[in-house]
């Protein structure tokens, strides 16, 4: 199998009270007065965007039409224990009107598709909830 680069996201970050982040294409341009909780919010936004796309791919592979209103809410916790920082995450998935067994199959399959889920697998505690 031949690897193919699909996209490179480029951002520039400046620290401090007048800090911020900006993507090279200008699509993202945010003022960030502190690195945290901004980092957790940005990570949650990126992961949930990737994950909902992975749910769509999983549904398409199974010839399932996702209902209108499919949503993912990400909650990213920054924790510290004895001076060691770590993350914990919850992905709350809403697939209204879809059979719950099928919905569970899709959200499980999405973790095998989403690069963010693959990167975090075994590295942080993740709970995926069908709501």
Short mmCIF file of N, CA and C in Angstrom, two decimals:
data_model
loop_
_atom_site.label_atom_id
_atom_site.label_comp_id
_atom_site.label_asym_id
_atom_site.label_seq_id
_atom_site.Cartn_x
_atom_site.Cartn_y
_atom_site.Cartn_z
N UNK A 1 0.84 -1.17 0.00
CA UNK A 1 0.00 0.00 0.00
C UNK A 1 0.89 1.24 0.00
N UNK A 2 0.55 2.22 -0.79
CA UNK A 2 1.33 3.44 -0.91
C UNK A 2 0.71 4.54 -0.06
N UNK A 3 1.55 5.13 0.79
CA UNK A 3 1.10 6.23 1.64
C UNK A 3 0.82 7.46 0.79
N UNK A 4 -0.23 8.19 1.14
CA UNK A 4 -0.61 9.39 0.42
C UNK A 4 -0.92 10.49 1.44
N UNK A 5 -0.22 11.60 1.35
CA UNK A 5 -0.48 12.73 2.23
C UNK A 5 -1.79 13.40 1.80
N UNK A 6 -2.74 13.50 2.73
CA UNK A 6 -4.03 14.11 2.42
C UNK A 6 -4.08 15.59 2.76
N UNK A 7 -3.41 15.99 3.85
CA UNK A 7 -3.49 17.37 4.28
C UNK A 7 -2.45 17.62 5.36
N UNK A 8 -1.90 18.80 5.40
CA UNK A 8 -1.03 19.23 6.49
C UNK A 8 -1.62 20.48 7.10
N UNK A 9 -1.98 20.40 8.37
CA UNK A 9 -2.48 21.57 9.08
C UNK A 9 -1.29 22.31 9.68
N UNK A 10 -1.19 23.60 9.37
CA UNK A 10 -0.08 24.41 9.88
C UNK A 10 -0.63 25.53 10.74
N UNK A 11 -0.10 25.62 11.96
CA UNK A 11 -0.50 26.69 12.87
C UNK A 11 0.72 27.33 13.48
N UNK A 12 0.53 28.56 13.93
CA UNK A 12 1.58 29.31 14.63
C UNK A 12 0.98 29.80 15.94
N UNK A 13 1.69 29.57 17.03
CA UNK A 13 1.20 29.95 18.36
C UNK A 13 2.14 30.93 19.01
N UNK A 14 1.56 31.89 19.73
CA UNK A 14 2.30 32.87 20.51
C UNK A 14 1.79 32.77 21.94
N UNK A 15 2.69 32.65 22.90
CA UNK A 15 2.31 32.53 24.30
C UNK A 15 2.10 33.88 24.96
N UNK A 16 1.63 33.85 26.20
CA UNK A 16 1.44 35.06 26.99
C UNK A 16 0.02 35.57 26.94
N UNK A 17 -0.22 36.67 27.68
CA UNK A 17 -1.57 37.23 27.78
C UNK A 17 -2.09 37.76 26.45
N UNK A 18 -1.23 38.10 25.53
CA UNK A 18 -1.64 38.54 24.19
C UNK A 18 -1.40 37.45 23.17
N UNK A 19 -1.36 36.21 23.65
CA UNK A 19 -1.06 35.08 22.78
C UNK A 19 -2.21 34.70 21.89
N UNK A 20 -1.93 33.77 21.02
CA UNK A 20 -2.96 33.28 20.13
C UNK A 20 -2.44 32.21 19.21
N UNK A 21 -3.31 31.76 18.37
CA UNK A 21 -2.96 30.76 17.37
C UNK A 21 -3.61 31.14 16.05
N UNK A 22 -2.90 30.87 14.98
CA UNK A 22 -3.41 31.20 13.65
C UNK A 22 -2.96 30.12 12.69
N UNK A 23 -3.88 29.67 11.86
CA UNK A 23 -3.52 28.68 10.83
C UNK A 23 -2.93 29.41 9.63
N UNK A 24 -2.12 28.70 8.88
CA UNK A 24 -1.46 29.31 7.73
C UNK A 24 -2.44 29.79 6.67
N UNK A 25 -3.63 29.18 6.62
CA UNK A 25 -4.63 29.60 5.63
C UNK A 25 -5.60 30.65 6.18
N UNK A 26 -5.46 31.03 7.45
CA UNK A 26 -6.31 32.04 8.05
C UNK A 26 -7.67 31.54 8.50
N UNK A 27 -7.99 30.27 8.27
CA UNK A 27 -9.29 29.73 8.67
C UNK A 27 -9.45 29.72 10.19
N UNK A 28 -8.34 29.58 10.89
CA UNK A 28 -8.34 29.57 12.34
C UNK A 28 -7.50 30.75 12.81
N UNK A 29 -8.09 31.62 13.61
CA UNK A 29 -7.39 32.78 14.13
C UNK A 29 -8.00 33.13 15.48
N UNK A 30 -7.36 32.65 16.56
CA UNK A 30 -7.92 32.78 17.89
C UNK A 30 -6.96 33.47 18.84
N UNK A 31 -7.49 34.29 19.70
CA UNK A 31 -6.73 34.88 20.79
C UNK A 31 -6.78 33.90 21.95
N UNK A 32 -5.62 33.59 22.51
CA UNK A 32 -5.53 32.65 23.62
C UNK A 32 -4.72 33.31 24.73
N UNK A 33 -5.40 33.78 25.76
CA UNK A 33 -4.70 34.49 26.83
C UNK A 33 -3.93 33.55 27.75
N UNK A 34 -4.22 32.28 27.71
CA UNK A 34 -3.51 31.30 28.53
C UNK A 34 -3.48 29.97 27.78
N UNK A 35 -2.39 29.21 27.93
CA UNK A 35 -2.32 27.94 27.20
C UNK A 35 -3.38 26.94 27.62
N UNK A 36 -3.79 26.99 28.88
CA UNK A 36 -4.84 26.09 29.36
C UNK A 36 -5.93 26.96 29.95
N UNK A 37 -7.17 26.74 29.63
CA UNK A 37 -7.78 25.56 29.03
C UNK A 37 -7.85 25.57 27.50
N UNK A 38 -7.20 26.54 26.86
CA UNK A 38 -7.28 26.63 25.39
C UNK A 38 -6.82 25.33 24.72
N UNK A 39 -5.74 24.74 25.20
CA UNK A 39 -5.22 23.52 24.58
C UNK A 39 -6.24 22.39 24.63
N UNK A 40 -6.90 22.24 25.77
CA UNK A 40 -7.89 21.18 25.91
C UNK A 40 -9.10 21.46 25.02
N UNK A 41 -9.51 22.71 24.92
CA UNK A 41 -10.64 23.06 24.05
C UNK A 41 -10.30 22.81 22.58
N UNK A 42 -9.11 23.22 22.17
CA UNK A 42 -8.70 23.01 20.78
C UNK A 42 -8.56 21.52 20.47
N UNK A 43 -7.99 20.77 21.39
CA UNK A 43 -7.85 19.33 21.19
C UNK A 43 -9.22 18.67 21.08
N UNK A 44 -10.14 19.07 21.95
CA UNK A 44 -11.50 18.53 21.90
C UNK A 44 -12.20 18.87 20.60
N UNK A 45 -12.02 20.10 20.13
CA UNK A 45 -12.64 20.50 18.86
C UNK A 45 -12.07 19.69 17.69
N UNK A 46 -10.76 19.53 17.68
CA UNK A 46 -10.12 18.78 16.59
C UNK A 46 -10.52 17.31 16.64
N UNK A 47 -10.47 16.71 17.81
CA UNK A 47 -10.80 15.29 17.94
C UNK A 47 -12.26 15.03 17.57
N UNK A 48 -13.18 15.87 18.07
CA UNK A 48 -14.60 15.63 17.79
C UNK A 48 -14.91 15.84 16.30
N UNK A 49 -14.21 16.78 15.65
CA UNK A 49 -14.41 16.97 14.21
C UNK A 49 -13.94 15.74 13.44
N UNK A 50 -12.79 15.22 13.82
CA UNK A 50 -12.26 14.01 13.18
C UNK A 50 -13.18 12.82 13.45
N UNK A 51 -13.62 12.71 14.69
CA UNK A 51 -14.41 11.55 15.11
C UNK A 51 -15.78 11.51 14.41
N UNK A 52 -16.45 12.66 14.27
CA UNK A 52 -17.75 12.65 13.58
C UNK A 52 -17.55 12.26 12.11
N UNK A 53 -16.43 12.68 11.54
CA UNK A 53 -16.10 12.25 10.17
C UNK A 53 -15.89 10.75 10.10
N UNK A 54 -15.25 10.19 11.13
CA UNK A 54 -15.01 8.74 11.17
C UNK A 54 -16.32 7.98 11.34
N UNK A 55 -17.25 8.52 12.11
CA UNK A 55 -18.58 7.91 12.24
C UNK A 55 -19.25 7.89 10.87
N UNK A 56 -19.12 8.98 10.12
CA UNK A 56 -19.71 9.05 8.78
C UNK A 56 -19.08 8.02 7.85
N UNK A 57 -17.76 7.85 7.92
CA UNK A 57 -17.09 6.84 7.10
C UNK A 57 -17.57 5.44 7.49
N UNK A 58 -17.65 5.17 8.79
CA UNK A 58 -18.11 3.85 9.25
C UNK A 58 -19.53 3.57 8.77
N UNK A 59 -20.38 4.59 8.82
CA UNK A 59 -21.76 4.41 8.34
C UNK A 59 -21.77 4.15 6.84
N UNK A 60 -20.99 4.91 6.10
CA UNK A 60 -20.93 4.74 4.65
C UNK A 60 -20.44 3.34 4.26
N UNK A 61 -19.43 2.86 4.97
CA UNK A 61 -18.89 1.52 4.69
C UNK A 61 -19.94 0.43 4.92
N UNK A 62 -20.93 0.72 5.74
CA UNK A 62 -21.98 -0.25 6.07
C UNK A 62 -23.30 0.07 5.38
N UNK A 63 -23.28 1.02 4.46
CA UNK A 63 -24.48 1.46 3.74
C UNK A 63 -25.59 1.91 4.69
N UNK A 64 -25.18 2.63 5.73
CA UNK A 64 -26.12 3.18 6.71
C UNK A 64 -26.17 4.69 6.52
N UNK A 65 -27.37 5.22 6.45
CA UNK A 65 -27.53 6.67 6.35
C UNK A 65 -27.63 7.24 7.75
N UNK A 66 -26.72 8.16 8.05
CA UNK A 66 -26.77 8.79 9.37
C UNK A 66 -27.94 9.75 9.43
N UNK A 67 -28.56 9.85 10.58
CA UNK A 67 -29.68 10.78 10.73
C UNK A 67 -29.18 12.22 10.75
N UNK A 68 -30.04 13.14 10.37
CA UNK A 68 -29.71 14.56 10.52
C UNK A 68 -29.52 14.81 12.00
N UNK A 69 -28.62 15.67 12.34
CA UNK A 69 -28.40 15.98 13.75
C UNK A 69 -27.40 15.09 14.44
N UNK A 70 -26.61 14.32 13.69
CA UNK A 70 -25.54 13.53 14.31
C UNK A 70 -24.53 14.52 14.90
N UNK A 71 -24.17 14.29 16.16
CA UNK A 71 -23.29 15.23 16.86
C UNK A 71 -22.31 14.50 17.77
N UNK A 72 -21.18 15.17 18.03
CA UNK A 72 -20.21 14.69 19.00
C UNK A 72 -19.80 15.86 19.88
N UNK A 73 -19.92 15.67 21.19
CA UNK A 73 -19.43 16.64 22.17
C UNK A 73 -18.21 16.02 22.83
N UNK A 74 -17.10 16.75 22.83
CA UNK A 74 -15.89 16.26 23.47
C UNK A 74 -15.66 17.01 24.78
N UNK A 75 -15.26 16.27 25.79
CA UNK A 75 -14.87 16.84 27.07
C UNK A 75 -13.46 16.34 27.36
N UNK A 76 -12.52 17.28 27.45
CA UNK A 76 -11.12 16.93 27.68
C UNK A 76 -10.72 17.48 29.05
N UNK A 77 -10.31 16.60 29.95
CA UNK A 77 -9.89 17.00 31.29
C UNK A 77 -8.37 17.04 31.35
N UNK A 78 -7.83 18.11 31.91
CA UNK A 78 -6.42 18.17 32.25
C UNK A 78 -6.32 17.87 33.73
N UNK A 79 -5.54 16.86 34.08
CA UNK A 79 -5.40 16.40 35.46
C UNK A 79 -3.94 16.45 35.88
N UNK A 80 -3.71 16.47 37.17
CA UNK A 80 -2.36 16.37 37.70
C UNK A 80 -2.39 15.43 38.90
N UNK A 81 -1.39 14.57 38.99
CA UNK A 81 -1.25 13.65 40.10
C UNK A 81 0.23 13.58 40.46
N UNK A 82 0.56 14.07 41.62
CA UNK A 82 1.96 14.06 42.08
C UNK A 82 2.89 14.77 41.09
N UNK A 83 2.43 15.86 40.51
CA UNK A 83 3.25 16.63 39.58
C UNK A 83 3.25 16.11 38.16
N UNK A 84 2.53 15.03 37.90
CA UNK A 84 2.45 14.46 36.55
C UNK A 84 1.13 14.87 35.92
N UNK A 85 1.20 15.53 34.77
CA UNK A 85 0.01 15.99 34.06
C UNK A 85 -0.47 14.91 33.09
N UNK A 86 -1.78 14.78 32.98
CA UNK A 86 -2.34 13.80 32.05
C UNK A 86 -3.74 14.24 31.64
N UNK A 87 -4.19 13.66 30.55
CA UNK A 87 -5.52 13.96 30.02
C UNK A 87 -6.48 12.80 30.24
N UNK A 88 -7.74 13.14 30.29
CA UNK A 88 -8.84 12.16 30.31
C UNK A 88 -9.90 12.74 29.38
N UNK A 89 -10.60 11.89 28.65
CA UNK A 89 -11.56 12.39 27.66
C UNK A 89 -12.86 11.62 27.67
N UNK A 90 -13.91 12.35 27.28
CA UNK A 90 -15.21 11.75 27.04
C UNK A 90 -15.71 12.26 25.70
N UNK A 91 -16.15 11.34 24.87
CA UNK A 91 -16.80 11.68 23.61
C UNK A 91 -18.25 11.28 23.75
N UNK A 92 -19.14 12.26 23.73
CA UNK A 92 -20.57 12.03 23.87
C UNK A 92 -21.20 12.15 22.48
N UNK A 93 -21.69 11.04 21.99
CA UNK A 93 -22.16 10.93 20.61
C UNK A 93 -23.68 10.85 20.57
N UNK A 94 -24.27 11.67 19.73
CA UNK A 94 -25.72 11.66 19.53
C UNK A 94 -26.02 11.27 18.09
N UNK A 95 -26.72 10.17 17.92
CA UNK A 95 -27.16 9.69 16.60
C UNK A 95 -28.67 9.47 16.69
N UNK A 96 -29.44 10.56 16.75
CA UNK A 96 -30.88 10.45 17.01
C UNK A 96 -31.61 9.63 15.95
N UNK A 97 -32.48 8.75 16.44
CA UNK A 97 -33.31 7.96 15.54
C UNK A 97 -32.65 6.70 15.02
N UNK A 98 -31.35 6.53 15.28
CA UNK A 98 -30.66 5.34 14.80
C UNK A 98 -30.78 4.24 15.86
N UNK A 99 -30.99 3.02 15.42
CA UNK A 99 -31.04 1.88 16.33
C UNK A 99 -29.80 1.89 17.22
N UNK A 100 -29.98 1.70 18.53
CA UNK A 100 -28.86 1.82 19.48
C UNK A 100 -27.75 0.80 19.23
N UNK A 101 -28.10 -0.42 18.83
CA UNK A 101 -27.06 -1.42 18.55
C UNK A 101 -26.22 -1.00 17.35
N UNK A 102 -26.87 -0.49 16.32
CA UNK A 102 -26.14 -0.01 15.14
C UNK A 102 -25.30 1.21 15.50
N UNK A 103 -25.87 2.10 16.29
CA UNK A 103 -25.13 3.29 16.71
C UNK A 103 -23.87 2.90 17.49
N UNK A 104 -24.00 1.93 18.38
CA UNK A 104 -22.83 1.46 19.14
C UNK A 104 -21.78 0.85 18.21
N UNK A 105 -22.22 0.11 17.20
CA UNK A 105 -21.27 -0.44 16.23
C UNK A 105 -20.51 0.67 15.51
N UNK A 106 -21.22 1.72 15.14
CA UNK A 106 -20.59 2.83 14.41
C UNK A 106 -19.59 3.59 15.28
N UNK A 107 -19.97 3.86 16.54
CA UNK A 107 -19.04 4.63 17.37
C UNK A 107 -17.82 3.79 17.76
N UNK A 108 -17.98 2.48 17.85
CA UNK A 108 -16.83 1.61 18.10
C UNK A 108 -15.92 1.58 16.86
N UNK A 109 -16.52 1.44 15.69
CA UNK A 109 -15.74 1.41 14.44
C UNK A 109 -15.03 2.73 14.19
N UNK A 110 -15.64 3.83 14.60
CA UNK A 110 -15.04 5.15 14.36
C UNK A 110 -13.70 5.29 15.05
N UNK A 111 -13.53 4.67 16.20
CA UNK A 111 -12.24 4.74 16.90
C UNK A 111 -11.13 4.06 16.11
N UNK A 112 -11.47 3.10 15.29
CA UNK A 112 -10.48 2.42 14.46
C UNK A 112 -10.16 3.20 13.18
N UNK A 113 -10.97 4.23 12.89
CA UNK A 113 -10.80 5.04 11.68
C UNK A 113 -10.16 6.39 12.01
N UNK A 114 -10.59 7.03 13.07
CA UNK A 114 -10.17 8.38 13.44
C UNK A 114 -8.70 8.40 13.88
N UNK A 115 -7.84 9.18 13.21
CA UNK A 115 -6.44 9.26 13.61
C UNK A 115 -6.24 9.79 15.04
N UNK A 116 -7.11 10.66 15.52
CA UNK A 116 -6.99 11.15 16.90
C UNK A 116 -7.27 10.01 17.89
N UNK A 117 -8.27 9.20 17.60
CA UNK A 117 -8.56 8.05 18.45
C UNK A 117 -7.40 7.06 18.44
N UNK A 118 -6.81 6.86 17.28
CA UNK A 118 -5.67 5.95 17.19
C UNK A 118 -4.48 6.49 17.98
N UNK A 119 -4.25 7.80 17.90
CA UNK A 119 -3.11 8.41 18.60
C UNK A 119 -3.26 8.36 20.11
N UNK A 120 -4.48 8.44 20.59
CA UNK A 120 -4.71 8.46 22.03
C UNK A 120 -4.95 7.07 22.61
N UNK A 121 -5.16 6.08 21.76
CA UNK A 121 -5.46 4.72 22.22
C UNK A 121 -4.35 4.20 23.14
N UNK A 122 -4.73 3.88 24.37
CA UNK A 122 -3.76 3.36 25.34
C UNK A 122 -2.96 4.44 26.03
N UNK A 123 -3.13 5.68 25.61
CA UNK A 123 -2.37 6.79 26.20
C UNK A 123 -3.17 7.61 27.19
N UNK A 124 -4.48 7.68 26.99
CA UNK A 124 -5.35 8.41 27.92
C UNK A 124 -6.63 7.61 28.11
N UNK A 125 -7.27 7.85 29.24
CA UNK A 125 -8.58 7.22 29.49
C UNK A 125 -9.61 7.92 28.62
N UNK A 126 -10.35 7.14 27.84
CA UNK A 126 -11.38 7.69 26.96
C UNK A 126 -12.69 6.93 27.20
N UNK A 127 -13.74 7.67 27.44
CA UNK A 127 -15.09 7.09 27.54
C UNK A 127 -15.88 7.59 26.35
N UNK A 128 -16.50 6.67 25.63
CA UNK A 128 -17.36 7.05 24.53
C UNK A 128 -18.79 6.70 24.93
N UNK A 129 -19.63 7.73 24.95
CA UNK A 129 -21.00 7.58 25.43
C UNK A 129 -21.99 7.86 24.31
N UNK A 130 -22.92 6.96 24.11
CA UNK A 130 -24.02 7.20 23.19
C UNK A 130 -25.12 7.86 23.99
N UNK A 131 -25.47 9.09 23.59
CA UNK A 131 -26.49 9.81 24.35
C UNK A 131 -27.75 9.98 23.52
#
